[in-house]
Coordinates of C-alpha atoms in Angstrom, one line a residue:
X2 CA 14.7 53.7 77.4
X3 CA 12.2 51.3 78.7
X4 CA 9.4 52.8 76.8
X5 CA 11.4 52.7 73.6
X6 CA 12.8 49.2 74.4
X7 CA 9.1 47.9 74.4
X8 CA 7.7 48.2 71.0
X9 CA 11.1 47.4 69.7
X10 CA 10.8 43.8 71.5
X11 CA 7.2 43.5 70.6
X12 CA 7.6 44.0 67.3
X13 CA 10.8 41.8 67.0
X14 CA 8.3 38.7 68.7
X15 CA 6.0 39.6 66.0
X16 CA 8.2 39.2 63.0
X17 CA 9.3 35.8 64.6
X18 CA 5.7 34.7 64.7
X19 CA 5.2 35.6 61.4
X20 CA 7.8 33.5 59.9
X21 CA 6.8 30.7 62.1
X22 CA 3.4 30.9 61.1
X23 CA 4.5 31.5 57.0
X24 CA 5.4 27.5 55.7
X25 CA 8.9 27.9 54.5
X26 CA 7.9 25.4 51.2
X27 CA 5.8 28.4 50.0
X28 CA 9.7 29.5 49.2
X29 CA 10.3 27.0 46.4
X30 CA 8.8 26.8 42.7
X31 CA 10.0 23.4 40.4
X32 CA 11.6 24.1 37.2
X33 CA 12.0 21.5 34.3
X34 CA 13.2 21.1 30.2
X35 CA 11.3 23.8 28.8
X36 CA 9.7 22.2 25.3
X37 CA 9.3 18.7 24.5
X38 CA 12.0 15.9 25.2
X39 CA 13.0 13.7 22.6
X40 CA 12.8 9.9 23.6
X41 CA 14.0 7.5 20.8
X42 CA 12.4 4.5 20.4
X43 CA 14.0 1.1 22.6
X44 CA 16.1 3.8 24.5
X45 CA 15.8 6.0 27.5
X46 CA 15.0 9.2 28.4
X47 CA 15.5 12.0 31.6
X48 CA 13.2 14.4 32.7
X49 CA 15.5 16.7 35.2
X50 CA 13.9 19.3 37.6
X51 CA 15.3 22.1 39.8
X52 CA 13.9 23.8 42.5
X53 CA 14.4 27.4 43.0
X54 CA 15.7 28.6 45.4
X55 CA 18.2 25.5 45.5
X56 CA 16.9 23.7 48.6
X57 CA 16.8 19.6 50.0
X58 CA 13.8 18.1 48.8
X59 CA 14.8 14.8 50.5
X60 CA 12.0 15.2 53.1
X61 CA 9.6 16.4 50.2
X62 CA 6.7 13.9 48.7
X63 CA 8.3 13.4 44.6
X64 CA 5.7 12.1 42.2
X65 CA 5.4 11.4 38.8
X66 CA 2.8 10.7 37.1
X67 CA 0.8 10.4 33.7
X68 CA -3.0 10.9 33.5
X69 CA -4.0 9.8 37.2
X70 CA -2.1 11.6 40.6
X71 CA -3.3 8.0 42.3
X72 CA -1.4 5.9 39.2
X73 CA 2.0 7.2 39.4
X74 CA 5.3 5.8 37.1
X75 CA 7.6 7.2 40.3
X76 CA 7.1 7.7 43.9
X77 CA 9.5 9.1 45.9
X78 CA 8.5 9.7 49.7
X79 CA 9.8 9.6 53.3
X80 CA 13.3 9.2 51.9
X81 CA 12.9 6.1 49.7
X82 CA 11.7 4.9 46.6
X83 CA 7.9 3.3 46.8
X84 CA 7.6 0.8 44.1
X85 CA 3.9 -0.2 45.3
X86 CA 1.7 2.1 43.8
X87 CA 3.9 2.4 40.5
X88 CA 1.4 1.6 37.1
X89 CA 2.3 -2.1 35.7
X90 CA 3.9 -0.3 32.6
X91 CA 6.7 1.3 34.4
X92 CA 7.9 -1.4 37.1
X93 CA 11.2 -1.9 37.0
X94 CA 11.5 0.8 34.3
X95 CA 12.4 4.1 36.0
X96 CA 15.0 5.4 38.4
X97 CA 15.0 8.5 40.4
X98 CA 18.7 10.2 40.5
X99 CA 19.2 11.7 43.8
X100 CA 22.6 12.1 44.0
X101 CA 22.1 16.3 43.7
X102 CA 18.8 16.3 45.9
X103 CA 20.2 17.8 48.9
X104 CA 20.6 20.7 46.1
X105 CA 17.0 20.6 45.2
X106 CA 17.8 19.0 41.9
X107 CA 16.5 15.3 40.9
X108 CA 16.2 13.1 37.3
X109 CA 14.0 10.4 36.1
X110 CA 15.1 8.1 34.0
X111 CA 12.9 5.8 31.8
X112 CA 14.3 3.0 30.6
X113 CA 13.3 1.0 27.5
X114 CA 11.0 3.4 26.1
X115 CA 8.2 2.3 23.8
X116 CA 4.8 4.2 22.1
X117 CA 3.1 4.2 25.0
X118 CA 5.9 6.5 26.8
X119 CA 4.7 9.3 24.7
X120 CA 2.9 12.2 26.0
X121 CA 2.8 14.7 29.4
X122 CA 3.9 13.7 32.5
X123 CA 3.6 15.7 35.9
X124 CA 6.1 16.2 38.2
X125 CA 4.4 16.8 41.5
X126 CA 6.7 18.3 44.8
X127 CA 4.3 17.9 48.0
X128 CA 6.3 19.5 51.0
X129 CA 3.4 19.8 54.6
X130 CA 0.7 21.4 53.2
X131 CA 2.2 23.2 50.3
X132 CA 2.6 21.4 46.7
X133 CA 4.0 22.3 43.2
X134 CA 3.5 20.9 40.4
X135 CA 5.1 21.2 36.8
X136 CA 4.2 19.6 33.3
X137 CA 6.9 17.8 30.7
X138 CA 6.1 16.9 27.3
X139 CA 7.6 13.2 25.8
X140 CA 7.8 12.7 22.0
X141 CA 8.4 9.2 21.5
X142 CA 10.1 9.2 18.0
X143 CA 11.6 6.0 15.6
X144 CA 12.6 6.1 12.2
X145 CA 13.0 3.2 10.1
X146 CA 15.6 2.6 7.0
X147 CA 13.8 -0.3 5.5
X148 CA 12.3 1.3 2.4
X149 CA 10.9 -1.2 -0.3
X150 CA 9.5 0.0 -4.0
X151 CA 7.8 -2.9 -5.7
X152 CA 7.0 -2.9 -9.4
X153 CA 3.7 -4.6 -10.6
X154 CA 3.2 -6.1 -14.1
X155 CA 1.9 -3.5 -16.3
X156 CA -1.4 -3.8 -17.6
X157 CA -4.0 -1.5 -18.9
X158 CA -4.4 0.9 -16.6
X159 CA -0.8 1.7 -16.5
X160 CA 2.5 0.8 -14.6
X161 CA 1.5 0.2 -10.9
X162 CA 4.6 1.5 -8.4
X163 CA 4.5 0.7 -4.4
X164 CA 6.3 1.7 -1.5
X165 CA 6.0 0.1 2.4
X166 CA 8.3 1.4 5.2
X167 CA 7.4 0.4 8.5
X168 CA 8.6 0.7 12.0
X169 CA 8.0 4.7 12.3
X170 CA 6.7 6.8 15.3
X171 CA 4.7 9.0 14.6
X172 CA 3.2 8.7 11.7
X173 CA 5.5 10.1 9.1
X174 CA 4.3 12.0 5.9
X175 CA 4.9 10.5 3.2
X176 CA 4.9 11.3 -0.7
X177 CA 6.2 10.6 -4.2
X178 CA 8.6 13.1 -5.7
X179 CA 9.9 13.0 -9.8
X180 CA 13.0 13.8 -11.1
X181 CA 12.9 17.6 -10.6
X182 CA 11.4 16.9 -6.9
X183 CA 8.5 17.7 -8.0
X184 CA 5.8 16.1 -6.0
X185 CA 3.3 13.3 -7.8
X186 CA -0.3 13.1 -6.0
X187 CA -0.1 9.2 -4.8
X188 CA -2.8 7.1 -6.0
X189 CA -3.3 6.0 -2.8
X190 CA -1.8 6.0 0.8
X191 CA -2.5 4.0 3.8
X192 CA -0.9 3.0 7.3
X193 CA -1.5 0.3 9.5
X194 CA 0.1 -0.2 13.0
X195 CA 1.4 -3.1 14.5
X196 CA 0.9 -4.6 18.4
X197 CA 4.1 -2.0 19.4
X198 CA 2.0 0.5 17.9
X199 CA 4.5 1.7 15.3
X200 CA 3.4 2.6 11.9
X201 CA 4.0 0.5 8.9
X202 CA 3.3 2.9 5.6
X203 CA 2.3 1.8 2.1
X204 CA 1.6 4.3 -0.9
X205 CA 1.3 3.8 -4.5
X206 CA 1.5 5.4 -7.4
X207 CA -0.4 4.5 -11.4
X208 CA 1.9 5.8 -13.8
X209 CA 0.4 5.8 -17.3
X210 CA 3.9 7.5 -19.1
X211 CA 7.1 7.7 -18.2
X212 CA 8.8 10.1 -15.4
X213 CA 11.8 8.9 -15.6
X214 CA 12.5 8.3 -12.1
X215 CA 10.6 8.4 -9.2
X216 CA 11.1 8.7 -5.3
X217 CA 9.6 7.6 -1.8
X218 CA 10.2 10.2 0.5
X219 CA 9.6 9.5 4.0
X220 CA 10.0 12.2 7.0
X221 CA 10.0 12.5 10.7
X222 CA 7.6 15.0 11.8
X223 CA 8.8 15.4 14.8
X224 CA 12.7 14.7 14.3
X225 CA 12.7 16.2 10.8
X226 CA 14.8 13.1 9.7
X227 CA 13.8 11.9 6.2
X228 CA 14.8 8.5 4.4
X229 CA 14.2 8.0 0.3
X230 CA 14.4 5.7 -2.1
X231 CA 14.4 5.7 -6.1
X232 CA 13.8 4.0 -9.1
X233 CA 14.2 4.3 -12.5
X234 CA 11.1 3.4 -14.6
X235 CA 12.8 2.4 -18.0
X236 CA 10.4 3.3 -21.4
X237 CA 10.0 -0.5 -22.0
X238 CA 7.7 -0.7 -19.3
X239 CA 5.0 1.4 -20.9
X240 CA 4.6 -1.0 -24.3
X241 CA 1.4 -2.0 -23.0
X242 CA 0.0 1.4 -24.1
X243 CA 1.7 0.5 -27.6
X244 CA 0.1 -3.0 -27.8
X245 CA -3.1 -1.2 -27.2
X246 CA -3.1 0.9 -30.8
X247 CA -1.3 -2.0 -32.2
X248 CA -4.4 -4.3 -31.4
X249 CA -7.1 -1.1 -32.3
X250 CA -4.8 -0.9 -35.7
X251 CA -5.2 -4.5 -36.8
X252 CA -8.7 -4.4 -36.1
X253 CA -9.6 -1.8 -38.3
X254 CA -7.3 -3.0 -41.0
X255 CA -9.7 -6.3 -40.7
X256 CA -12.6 -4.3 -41.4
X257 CA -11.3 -2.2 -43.8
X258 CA -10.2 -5.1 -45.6
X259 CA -13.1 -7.2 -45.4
X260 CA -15.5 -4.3 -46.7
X261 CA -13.4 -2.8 -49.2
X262 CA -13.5 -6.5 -51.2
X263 CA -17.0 -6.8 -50.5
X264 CA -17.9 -3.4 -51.9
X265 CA -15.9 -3.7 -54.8
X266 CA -17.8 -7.1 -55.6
X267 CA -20.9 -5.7 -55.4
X268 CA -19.9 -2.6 -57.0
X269 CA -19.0 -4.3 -60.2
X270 CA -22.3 -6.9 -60.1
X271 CA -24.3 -3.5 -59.8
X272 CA -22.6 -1.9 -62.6
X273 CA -23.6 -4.8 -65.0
X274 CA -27.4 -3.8 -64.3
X275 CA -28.8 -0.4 -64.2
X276 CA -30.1 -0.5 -60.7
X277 CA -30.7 2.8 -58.3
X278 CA -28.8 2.4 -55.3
X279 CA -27.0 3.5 -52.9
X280 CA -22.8 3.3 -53.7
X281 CA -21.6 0.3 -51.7
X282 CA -18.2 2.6 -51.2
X283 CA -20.3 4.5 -49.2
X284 CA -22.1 1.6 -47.4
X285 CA -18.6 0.1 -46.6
X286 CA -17.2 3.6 -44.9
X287 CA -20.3 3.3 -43.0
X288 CA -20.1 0.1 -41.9
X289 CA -16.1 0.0 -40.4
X290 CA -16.8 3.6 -39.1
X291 CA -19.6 2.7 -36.7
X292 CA -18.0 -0.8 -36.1
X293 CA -14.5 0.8 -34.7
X294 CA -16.8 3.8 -33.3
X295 CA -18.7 1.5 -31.1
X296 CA -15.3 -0.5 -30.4
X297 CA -13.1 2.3 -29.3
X298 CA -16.3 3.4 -27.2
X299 CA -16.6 0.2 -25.4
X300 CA -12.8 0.0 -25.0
X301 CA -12.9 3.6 -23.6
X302 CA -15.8 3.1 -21.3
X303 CA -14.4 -0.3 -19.5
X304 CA -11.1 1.7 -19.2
X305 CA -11.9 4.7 -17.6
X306 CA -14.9 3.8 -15.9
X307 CA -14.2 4.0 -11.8
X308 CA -14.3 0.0 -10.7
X309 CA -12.0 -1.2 -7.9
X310 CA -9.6 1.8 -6.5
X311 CA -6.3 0.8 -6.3
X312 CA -5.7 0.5 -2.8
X313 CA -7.6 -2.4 -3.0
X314 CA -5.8 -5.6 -3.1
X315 CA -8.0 -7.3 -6.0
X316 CA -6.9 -4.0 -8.1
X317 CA -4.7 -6.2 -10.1
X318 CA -7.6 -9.0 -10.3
X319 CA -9.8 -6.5 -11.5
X320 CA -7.3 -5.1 -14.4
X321 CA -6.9 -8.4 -15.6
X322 CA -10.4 -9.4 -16.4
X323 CA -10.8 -6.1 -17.6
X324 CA -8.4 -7.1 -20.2
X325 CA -10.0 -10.5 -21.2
X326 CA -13.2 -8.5 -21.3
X327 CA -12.2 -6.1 -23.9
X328 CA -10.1 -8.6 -26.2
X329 CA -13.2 -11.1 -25.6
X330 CA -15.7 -7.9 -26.6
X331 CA -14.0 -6.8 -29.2
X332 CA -13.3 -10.0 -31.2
X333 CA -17.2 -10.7 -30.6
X334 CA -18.1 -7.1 -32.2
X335 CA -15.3 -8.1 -34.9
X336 CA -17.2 -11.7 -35.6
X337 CA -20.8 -9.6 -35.5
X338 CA -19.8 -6.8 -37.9
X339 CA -18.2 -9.2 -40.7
X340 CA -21.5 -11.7 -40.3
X341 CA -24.3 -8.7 -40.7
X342 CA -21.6 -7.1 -43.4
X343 CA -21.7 -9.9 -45.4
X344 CA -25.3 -10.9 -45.2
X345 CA -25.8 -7.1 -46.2
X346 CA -23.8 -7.3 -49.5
X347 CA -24.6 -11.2 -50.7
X348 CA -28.7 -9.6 -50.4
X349 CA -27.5 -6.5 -52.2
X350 CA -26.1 -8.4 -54.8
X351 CA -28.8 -11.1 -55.6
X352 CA -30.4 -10.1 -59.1
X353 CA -34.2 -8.8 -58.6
X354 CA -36.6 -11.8 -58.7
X355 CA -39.9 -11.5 -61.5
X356 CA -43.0 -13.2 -61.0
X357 CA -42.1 -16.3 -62.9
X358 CA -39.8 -17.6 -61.2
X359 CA -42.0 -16.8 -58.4
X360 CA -44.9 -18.6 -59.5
X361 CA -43.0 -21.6 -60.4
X362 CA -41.2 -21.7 -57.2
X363 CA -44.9 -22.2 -55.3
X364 CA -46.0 -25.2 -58.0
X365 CA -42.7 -27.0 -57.4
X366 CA -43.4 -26.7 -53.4
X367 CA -46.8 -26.9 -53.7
X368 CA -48.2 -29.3 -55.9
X369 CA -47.8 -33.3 -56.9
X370 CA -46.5 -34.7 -60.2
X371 CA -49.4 -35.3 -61.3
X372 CA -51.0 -31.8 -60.9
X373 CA -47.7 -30.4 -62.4
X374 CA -48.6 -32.8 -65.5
X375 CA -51.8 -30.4 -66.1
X376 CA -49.7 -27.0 -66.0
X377 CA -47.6 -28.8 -68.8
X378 CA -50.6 -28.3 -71.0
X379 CA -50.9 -25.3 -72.8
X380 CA -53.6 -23.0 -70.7
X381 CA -55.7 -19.7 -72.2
X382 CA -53.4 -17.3 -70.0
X383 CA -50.8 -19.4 -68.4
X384 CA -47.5 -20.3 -69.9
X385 CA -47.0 -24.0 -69.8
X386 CA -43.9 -25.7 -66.9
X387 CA -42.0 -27.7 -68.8
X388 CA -39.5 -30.3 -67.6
X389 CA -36.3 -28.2 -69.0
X390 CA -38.4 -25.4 -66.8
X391 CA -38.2 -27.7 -63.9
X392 CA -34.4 -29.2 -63.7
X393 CA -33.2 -25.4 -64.4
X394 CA -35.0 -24.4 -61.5
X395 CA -33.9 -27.4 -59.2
X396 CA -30.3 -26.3 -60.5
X397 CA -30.3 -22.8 -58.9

């Protein structure tokens, strides 16, 4: 019996000193919130963790913390709370819940949460020389119901249509939809974020025709909430188009008119002579064809030509001395046609001039009285100037 007795006892003493020697911490793992935790914005938030097996973990080193093990947002050690080594961004903002940690189960709370509470944290368990650590993800999230559409003066680009939300984390995506929620590529989009790092939004849309009407949408990538507006564009807002053709119309009804008098005046002096030209129908078509040609071309290129986007704020500046441009251009290429027209058709309908009147014109310009006295005389060659010659000359 003894010899049995032996090994049995020696390997009893060796189990003991096994477990002595084995930490009992090695025992425990921490669980938390599997997937992100939602914190809204101004609120507060609780990041919960169990250890398994359920054990006290009031002698246990707790620590929270961010980026930094030395710069925690919680410390909990030796059976208290340490407030010294907590970051200047949490003071006074957490609480540890260990009403349940004789059951191995503890809560932080944040308090007041803001942008900057977004992101991982670490939940560190220190107990002798065995630690554990586990990760939680924060989503900070706000959502704002102030939604604003403002309608610009129309001009001639088109109807200008913009709408600013702010107040959002994250950044939300943002687009324009029709009536048939059908999305509209914004002319532009922008975001801006103020000193509490939310995000204020601004988009805009150039509408040239009517789609009825349009909305803002607005949604919470995170949440999935969504906020919209709408507003209904009436057809009155697009006259400016209209005024357009109206103002193109009664410019080439001026020149129409203008030429079509001046070519039937000089059609019927050239009919009283039997001259070789060209018909001044034809001249007249010409002349209003390239004129509006050369108008529409300059109206089209000032237009459409890529100047100041419209996300700039001195888009509407820019439209409007584009539009006293092209009145101012085209009342000057109005003023230039009708001048060269009519210097065109008062030549083209001056009678030819012969070489008499010629010649007289150079003595009268030329000469003195008394030289004019000698080409009164009749000369072997010359036809005499004679005074009746003279006055109906001067008369002309």
């Amino acid at each position: 019996m003894e010899k049995t007795g032996q090994p049995f006892s020696r390997h009893f003493v060796a189990m003991l000193l096994l477990q002595m020697i084995t930490p009992s911490s090695e025992q425990f793992t921490a669980n938390g919130i599997e997937g992100p935790v939602l914190a809204p914005l101004g609120g507060k938030v609780e990041l919960s963790c169990q250890l398994s097996p359920p054990q006290s973990a009031e002698h246990m080193e707790i620590r929270w913390f961010r980026n930094h093990y030395k710069k925690p947002v919680h410390l909990y050690k030796d059976g208290k709370d340490l407030y010294v080594e907590t970051i200047s961004n949490y003071v006074e903002r957490t609480e540890l819940l260990t009403d349940t940690i004789g059951e191995g189960k503890m809560t932080l709370r944040v308090f007041s949460v803001n942008a900057d509470d977004d992101g991982t944290y670490h939940r560190f368990f220190k107990d002798g020389d065995f630690y554990e650590e586990a990760i939680t993800e924060v989503k900070v999230t706000a959502t704002s119901l102030e939604m604003q559409i403002l309608v610009h003066p129309p001009n001639a680009k088109g109807l200008l249509v913009e709408c600013n939300s702010g107040g959002w984390f994250p950044q939300p995506q943002m687009e324009w939809r029709d009536s048939r929620e059908e999305i509209i590529p914004p002319s532009s989009k922008s975001h801006s974020q103020d000193t509490d790092k939310l995000f204020n939004m601004k988009m805009t849309l150039l509408i040239q025709s009517t789609h009825g009407n349009v909305t803002c949408y607005l949604l919470n990538p995170v949440t999935g909430q969504e906020e919209k507006t709408s507003i209904v564009l009436s057809n009155k807002l697009f006259l400016w188009n209209t005024v357009w053709k109206l103002i193109l119309g009664l410019i080439l009804a001026l020149l129409l008119t203008f030429t079509l008098v001046s070519s039937v005046a000089l059609h019927c002096r050239l009919q009283s002579c039997s001259c070789n030209a060209v018909s001044p129908w034809l001249v007249g078509i010409l002349i209003v064809l390239t004129s509006f040609s050369m108008i529409v071309s300059l109206i089209f290129y000032l237009h459409y030509k890529k100047r100041v986007p419209v996300s700039d704020p001195h888009f509407e500046l820019d439209v409007m001395w584009l539009e006293d441009m092209t009145v101012i251009l085209c009342v000057l290429m109005v003023f230039i046609t009708v001048i060269s027209s009519s210097a065109y058709f008062r030549l083209r309908g001056l009678p030819p001039l012969s070489a008499k009147p010629l010649l007289l014109q150079l003595l009268l310009q030329t000469q003195t009285p008394s030289q004019l006295a000698v080409y009164r005389v009749p000369q072997p060659g010359i036809e005499p100037v004679t005074p009746a010659a003279e006055v109906q000359f001067l008369n002309r």
